[in-house]
Amino acid sequence: MPELRVVGRPVLRDDAIEKVTGTARYTTDLALPGMLYAAILTSPHASARIARIDVATARGEPGVRAVLTGDDLDVLLGLYLRDKRILARGVVRYQGEPVAAVAADTLDEARSALRKIRVDYEELPAVFDARAAMAPGAPRVHPELATYERMRGVFFPEAGTNVAHHQKIRRGDAAAALDAADVRIEATFDNPPVQHVPLETHAAIAQALPADRVEVWTSSQSPYTVRHLLAHAFGLPHASVRVHVPYVGGGFGGKAGLGVEPLAYVLSKACGGRPVLVSMTREQEFNTMPSRQGLTSTLRLGATRDGRLTALEATYVWDAGAYADYGVNIGRAAAYAGAGPYAVDNCSIDSYVVYTNKVYGTAFRGFGHLEVLWGVERAIDRLARALDLDPVEFRRRNLLRSGDTTITGEPIAVGHGSPRKCLEAVAQAIGWGLPPLPPDAPNKVRGKGVAMLHKAPAMPTNTSCAAVIKLDEDGAADLLVSGVDYGQGTYTVLRQIAAEELSLPIEKVHAVWDCDTAMTPYDWQTVASRFAYMGGNAVIAAAADCRRQLIDTAANALGVPAEALVCRDGRVCVASDEGRGLEYRQLALGFTFPNGNAIGGPIIGHGRSIATGLTNLDPETGQGRPAQFWTYGAHAVEIEVDTETGEITVLRLVTAVDAGKVLNPLLCRGQIVGGVVQGLGSALLEGFQFDERGRLMNPSFVDYKIATAKDLPREIVPIMIENPQPDGPYGARGVAEHPMISVPSALGNALFDALGIDFSSLPLTPERVLGKILEAGSR
Amino acid sequence: MLGRFDYVSPATLDDAVRRLGPGVAILAGGTDLLVDLRAGRASPSLLVDIKHVDVLQRLEVSSARGIAVGAAVSLSRLVDTLRALGLASGLAEAASAIATVQLRHRATAVGNLCNASPAADLAPILLVLDAQVAVTGPRGERVLPLDGFFVGAKRTCLAADEIVTEIRIPKLDVDLRSAFRKQQRLRGHDLAVASAAAAFSASDGLLRVAIGSCAPTPLLLPPLRVGRSPEASVDEVVALASQSISPISDARSSAAYRAAVVPVLVRRAVLDVLKEGGRPSTP
Amino acid sequence: MIRLTVNGRLETASVPAGLTLLELLRDRFHLTGTKEGCGIGECGACTVLLDGLPVASCLVLAVEADGRTVETIEGEAIGGELSKLQKAFLEAGAVQCGFCTPGMIMSARGLLRRNPRPSDDEIVEAMSGNLCRCTGYEAILDAVRRAVEHDPSPSAPRHAHSPPQKEDRRA
């Protein structure tokens, strides 16, 4: 391969100029003529019958244009399972569920009218614990579950229960292998629901237009999914729904599905087509918008005396909250990744996604893997200990390598990423095997831990993506895609790829920033760490299409065969005589001969990519091919614990990810450091707390704390490994979610090293750590 | 919009006091008041902005005359002044532990007390420094010890028509050492899970300790005379602290954790002030 | 009627007492670079300089800004030329989704205005009132360090009400 000019370099992102000057426009920065403002009334109860809603007074309040309740709307929404209404109808299923909405001339008018709405509730039995919700006789969150429309063949709700999906993985004979194992361990682990906390809350503007058309501006990760789901829910042709995505202030999975767009749309319709802005307050973002699901895992692992992992049995019980949303797919994806990156011939996993009367779950960076691997990677350490083996050595002996098969029967081929290299890199960087430096105070102890991570994009078997490149009069290129760059930097990477492929300087490749389903070509969703991979391949194809068109026109213009021509440095030239050629700008709109005759025409290249070789999983055994590629990684961490207060100081955190090819080291580092710090939030700080009536006790930044600049590890060391992905653009694979996964596991393992105490519940707050220390001391 | 109310910003204390009464809220830094307005927890009909009252901007810090902090003095001004003069390091520590830079530029020391949160960071340190509050109302000025100012969670002994004009620490012995320790959920800005302040002056040999966030009001322990064996005094005051608190469980912490860290915070604060040469490096 | 200087320009507005400075800037003056992230002063996204000091504009009433000077992100680049601070944010890779960025830059500007040679601890302290969920902060802190290095002697005015200064407050 010739030396790369642009790909692999730390190109600066072009959107940053607008972002540092305050000119970048996010959804709530837009103001459409005649725009109205919405306010939303939410349920104070976790489970209740709506006996009566009186909106008459609110309707007469100054400035009010429309008041809606669930009785006005008969639409069921859902990604995989249509179980959710825009506004609760008849019953509320979680505290914070929208019950009524007002659109008014000003936000203040909307809010004051909201206070005039009277709702009478009759509280119903509720269930808050997912395992309790599986018990016979538990209150049913959705008695009508069996009637819901769903994606068949992929998701399997159990009628008459709270189970929205049951995913099975069966390989070998786990029960027999556990019986036969020389050493066994069993343990249970917990993760609480956690919020995404994008700095920009959910917001959307919708305008209902004549002839059943609708235009939407939304803070979303997935313009085409918003379009499809709106079209589907309201029975509109897709072309009648136009979705714009301006700059998005972070998403992390929380803006992957349908958010507040449907409410904005129905309000606009109710107001005779005035545009309506729905923007969530931070408290509503916590109380009303979806979070990461809670998980309780029970794991049984068995190994031979010589340290071979022979059996893994797992029960994963996901706390979906009140609606299925992405939760059912998380229960599926985390199950097929639910044995970690290890070769284990006997595996049995049951993953249940269970409704409860709490705020519902959705996709969150890592898509269930952080939660599942919290248990698996802690259990692997415990098994190593039971075997009296070093945890790194035990992992080394059991990591997947070429020739192995995964628990879904997928062969690990050559060209796979290397979990082993990641492990060795972090072990070396942390000084594994060397004792930690002694702490500087008698009340402090230190410890080290490692953890592995892996994840494949969790996406439909037919996921696809397109890119368009059009050339400008000056020979520059405009890149159009519909994946969203909501901060991760993919547009910059795609510009680099286009610049490389078109032989243009990076300055001459422009990303078109506002996605618009009427203008920018299809992409599924911007989730699953597959945008650089699939978008990159689509851009390579689109650039090739441009080159073909350029060369075709140039061949006619120059009177030489197309095969003799190449694209180089913004020109099409004769390969053997580079002085002879034409600049792109002479070809971009078509070539004009000196006499005025013209040939060719505007150059617009199109490229596409689609998932290849994926299959649905067998409903009974989970066998099949779910992964387009696997990205592997590892963390190693050294911590210090204050044994009097339970506080943890992260001294050093090393993260290795096998990126295949680092397309932009600056952006890649940004993903690793940002992901690690977010992972530390899950490890040390974050989690919803509910009271006994299912009310969220920490729905604001006062009591839901995310890391600040003071909470960083003393040192973060990113290590980028490059085993090329054969079908990835320049060998690249996705790395965006991965740095977050298994950060808690590494911390938990280091805590054991420091204290000799096993922690099984997150987050590892000072309170929890000290509690265990005191408990251990009193024994 | 934070609600419908009137706003005045009087230039004199008399004018400000004249306007006080039921349904009137005093606006100084606003970092608690505006949050309460937004949440609908407060709905006054009038806000009296006291920042233009010159006397309330008074900030005096000297070892000879003690400390006076006017009701409109921001926390950042207080911290910068104390640090520049190298005085009352425990007070500087406590004031800088409140919220964020942005909020400390607005929030006032007096407001921190008047909000009367059990978790108010300035309360324990001001209690151990024997602070007083000067209160002005239609009946004139009264000066009362801070111990007794708090009468319950979020409640003070102020009448609706009274205003705290100043915090005063009449005496600042040259050898007075003070320290503040705060337990948070993270290193970034947070309310105190629990806090402890200590002050010790070799000249009178008295050790004062106060605890925050562990009772309906900040808690001042009886002063303890430090004898020949400072270690014994430390143990004694730690034990006393543990017996005196009545922590509750909330979203921030369990009662058990508060009870477990209070002895640690008290011990550390006390060691800070008893140790030769002021505050040692943080353990 | 209030009169205030915003990014060097005298502005007047008739406002109800309940209007926040953030609402005044965004809704009346259309300076939408300043963001609302929480509305309760916890996240720093709405940070602006009020008489040179960084404050949370969601917790300042518009009427309180009467007669005072407000600086927002829109005033940071002069004549289309990015400031050294803005360039440092670009070069350090300190920007991801960008929603926290204006507030971050205003916090950094407030720090450098008062303290042109901040120590590392002072940088962390000054920036820690601004939440960011994307970057993990490292690149943001690097950007501020870069801006300090690039700018050995910034000659920004110090506000008259500034509290007493010390060269190095850790000393």
mmCIF file of C-alpha atoms in Angstrom, chain A residues 67-187:
data_model
loop_
_atom_site.group_PDB
_atom_site.id
_atom_site.type_symbol
_atom_site.label_atom_id
_atom_site.label_comp_id
_atom_site.label_asym_id
_atom_site.label_seq_id
_atom_site.Cartn_x
_atom_site.Cartn_y
_atom_site.Cartn_z
ATOM 1 C CA VAL A 67 -53.368 20.656 25.482
ATOM 2 C CA LEU A 68 -53.066 16.939 24.827
ATOM 3 C CA THR A 69 -53.496 13.842 26.948
ATOM 4 C CA GLY A 70 -53.182 10.157 26.160
ATOM 5 C CA ASP A 71 -56.915 10.053 25.406
ATOM 6 C CA ASP A 72 -56.278 12.242 22.349
ATOM 7 C CA LEU A 73 -53.682 9.886 20.882
ATOM 8 C CA ASP A 74 -54.005 6.282 19.839
ATOM 9 C CA VAL A 75 -50.509 5.416 18.664
ATOM 10 C CA LEU A 76 -48.160 2.716 19.910
ATOM 11 C CA LEU A 77 -44.447 3.294 19.504
ATOM 12 C CA GLY A 78 -41.440 1.035 19.770
ATOM 13 C CA LEU A 79 -38.240 -0.010 18.058
ATOM 14 C CA TYR A 80 -38.578 -3.769 18.338
ATOM 15 C CA LEU A 81 -41.752 -4.088 20.377
ATOM 16 C CA ARG A 82 -44.528 -1.490 20.095
ATOM 17 C CA ASP A 83 -45.437 -1.049 23.730
ATOM 18 C CA LYS A 84 -45.222 2.676 24.462
ATOM 19 C CA ARG A 85 -47.519 5.633 24.010
ATOM 20 C CA ILE A 86 -46.607 9.251 23.408
ATOM 21 C CA LEU A 87 -48.612 10.214 26.499
ATOM 22 C CA ALA A 88 -49.788 7.681 29.043
ATOM 23 C CA ARG A 89 -53.295 6.412 28.392
ATOM 24 C CA GLY A 90 -55.328 4.748 31.089
ATOM 25 C CA VAL A 91 -52.334 3.810 33.216
ATOM 26 C CA VAL A 92 -48.916 5.172 34.084
ATOM 27 C CA ARG A 93 -46.078 2.692 34.365
ATOM 28 C CA TYR A 94 -43.250 4.755 35.849
ATOM 29 C CA GLN A 95 -42.730 7.882 37.859
ATOM 30 C CA GLY A 96 -41.831 10.525 35.331
ATOM 31 C CA GLU A 97 -43.960 9.157 32.489
ATOM 32 C CA PRO A 98 -45.525 11.954 30.397
ATOM 33 C CA VAL A 99 -49.227 12.262 31.055
ATOM 34 C CA ALA A 100 -50.216 15.528 29.405
ATOM 35 C CA ALA A 101 -48.575 18.263 27.346
ATOM 36 C CA VAL A 102 -49.254 21.901 26.616
ATOM 37 C CA ALA A 103 -48.086 23.993 23.671
ATOM 38 C CA ALA A 104 -48.189 27.741 24.186
ATOM 39 C CA ASP A 105 -46.749 30.944 22.799
ATOM 40 C CA THR A 106 -44.040 31.009 25.447
ATOM 41 C CA LEU A 107 -42.458 28.404 27.654
ATOM 42 C CA ASP A 108 -43.626 30.257 30.736
ATOM 43 C CA GLU A 109 -47.212 30.214 29.545
ATOM 44 C CA ALA A 110 -46.963 26.516 28.764
ATOM 45 C CA ARG A 111 -45.556 25.814 32.213
ATOM 46 C CA SER A 112 -48.103 27.856 34.070
ATOM 47 C CA ALA A 113 -50.967 26.259 32.139
ATOM 48 C CA LEU A 114 -49.533 22.863 33.044
ATOM 49 C CA ARG A 115 -50.112 23.659 36.697
ATOM 50 C CA LYS A 116 -53.826 23.981 35.969
ATOM 51 C CA ILE A 117 -54.189 20.403 34.782
ATOM 52 C CA ARG A 118 -55.774 18.131 37.363
ATOM 53 C CA VAL A 119 -55.088 14.417 37.300
ATOM 54 C CA ASP A 120 -56.678 11.912 39.661
ATOM 55 C CA TYR A 121 -54.667 8.736 40.033
ATOM 56 C CA GLU A 122 -55.537 5.471 41.679
ATOM 57 C CA GLU A 123 -52.330 3.771 42.639
ATOM 58 C CA LEU A 124 -51.878 0.222 41.382
ATOM 59 C CA PRO A 125 -49.589 -2.545 42.588
ATOM 60 C CA ALA A 126 -46.068 -2.006 41.286
ATOM 61 C CA VAL A 127 -42.902 -4.023 40.876
ATOM 62 C CA PHE A 128 -39.466 -2.453 41.069
ATOM 63 C CA ASP A 129 -37.098 -5.399 41.133
ATOM 64 C CA ALA A 130 -36.562 -7.302 37.907
ATOM 65 C CA ARG A 131 -36.108 -10.665 39.602
ATOM 66 C CA ALA A 132 -39.232 -10.125 41.667
ATOM 67 C CA ALA A 133 -41.030 -9.192 38.450
ATOM 68 C CA MET A 134 -40.243 -12.678 37.088
ATOM 69 C CA ALA A 135 -41.951 -14.388 40.008
ATOM 70 C CA PRO A 136 -45.386 -15.871 39.411
ATOM 71 C CA GLY A 137 -48.054 -13.509 40.607
ATOM 72 C CA ALA A 138 -45.936 -10.399 40.247
ATOM 73 C CA PRO A 139 -47.878 -7.333 39.096
ATOM 74 C CA ARG A 140 -47.829 -7.263 35.319
ATOM 75 C CA VAL A 141 -46.492 -4.047 33.854
ATOM 76 C CA HIS A 142 -48.007 -4.807 30.438
ATOM 77 C CA PRO A 143 -50.983 -7.172 30.735
ATOM 78 C CA GLU A 144 -51.468 -6.702 26.983
ATOM 79 C CA LEU A 145 -47.900 -7.828 26.127
ATOM 80 C CA ALA A 146 -49.060 -10.644 23.849
ATOM 81 C CA THR A 147 -50.918 -8.225 21.596
ATOM 82 C CA TYR A 148 -47.987 -5.926 20.870
ATOM 83 C CA GLU A 149 -46.566 -5.805 17.382
ATOM 84 C CA ARG A 150 -42.914 -6.891 17.392
ATOM 85 C CA MET A 151 -39.926 -7.835 15.267
ATOM 86 C CA ARG A 152 -40.618 -11.528 14.811
ATOM 87 C CA GLY A 153 -37.957 -14.191 14.715
ATOM 88 C CA VAL A 154 -35.583 -12.014 16.715
ATOM 89 C CA PHE A 155 -37.389 -11.120 19.925
ATOM 90 C CA PHE A 156 -39.474 -13.427 22.072
ATOM 91 C CA PRO A 157 -41.715 -11.836 24.692
ATOM 92 C CA GLU A 158 -43.343 -14.320 27.073
ATOM 93 C CA ALA A 159 -47.083 -13.751 27.161
ATOM 94 C CA GLY A 160 -48.644 -13.463 30.597
ATOM 95 C CA THR A 161 -45.348 -12.455 32.248
ATOM 96 C CA ASN A 162 -43.117 -9.387 32.540
ATOM 97 C CA VAL A 163 -40.486 -10.916 30.266
ATOM 98 C CA ALA A 164 -40.152 -8.758 27.158
ATOM 99 C CA HIS A 165 -37.439 -10.954 25.684
ATOM 100 C CA HIS A 166 -35.662 -14.166 26.563
ATOM 101 C CA GLN A 167 -32.392 -14.816 24.765
ATOM 102 C CA LYS A 168 -30.859 -18.248 25.016
ATOM 103 C CA ILE A 169 -27.306 -19.272 24.178
ATOM 104 C CA ARG A 170 -26.557 -22.998 24.269
ATOM 105 C CA ARG A 171 -23.246 -24.515 23.365
ATOM 106 C CA GLY A 172 -21.929 -27.874 24.536
ATOM 107 C CA ASP A 173 -23.254 -29.091 27.869
ATOM 108 C CA ALA A 174 -22.632 -26.468 30.526
ATOM 109 C CA ALA A 175 -24.284 -28.361 33.367
ATOM 110 C CA ALA A 176 -22.259 -31.501 32.782
ATOM 111 C CA ALA A 177 -19.066 -29.519 32.304
ATOM 112 C CA LEU A 178 -19.654 -27.681 35.577
ATOM 113 C CA ASP A 179 -20.143 -30.998 37.358
ATOM 114 C CA ALA A 180 -16.960 -32.317 35.848
ATOM 115 C CA ALA A 181 -14.893 -29.188 36.511
ATOM 116 C CA ASP A 182 -11.974 -29.408 38.932
ATOM 117 C CA VAL A 183 -12.720 -25.948 40.258
ATOM 118 C CA ARG A 184 -16.015 -24.049 40.269
ATOM 119 C CA ILE A 185 -17.153 -20.664 41.400
ATOM 120 C CA GLU A 186 -20.572 -19.082 41.580
ATOM 121 C CA ALA A 187 -21.291 -15.416 42.127
#
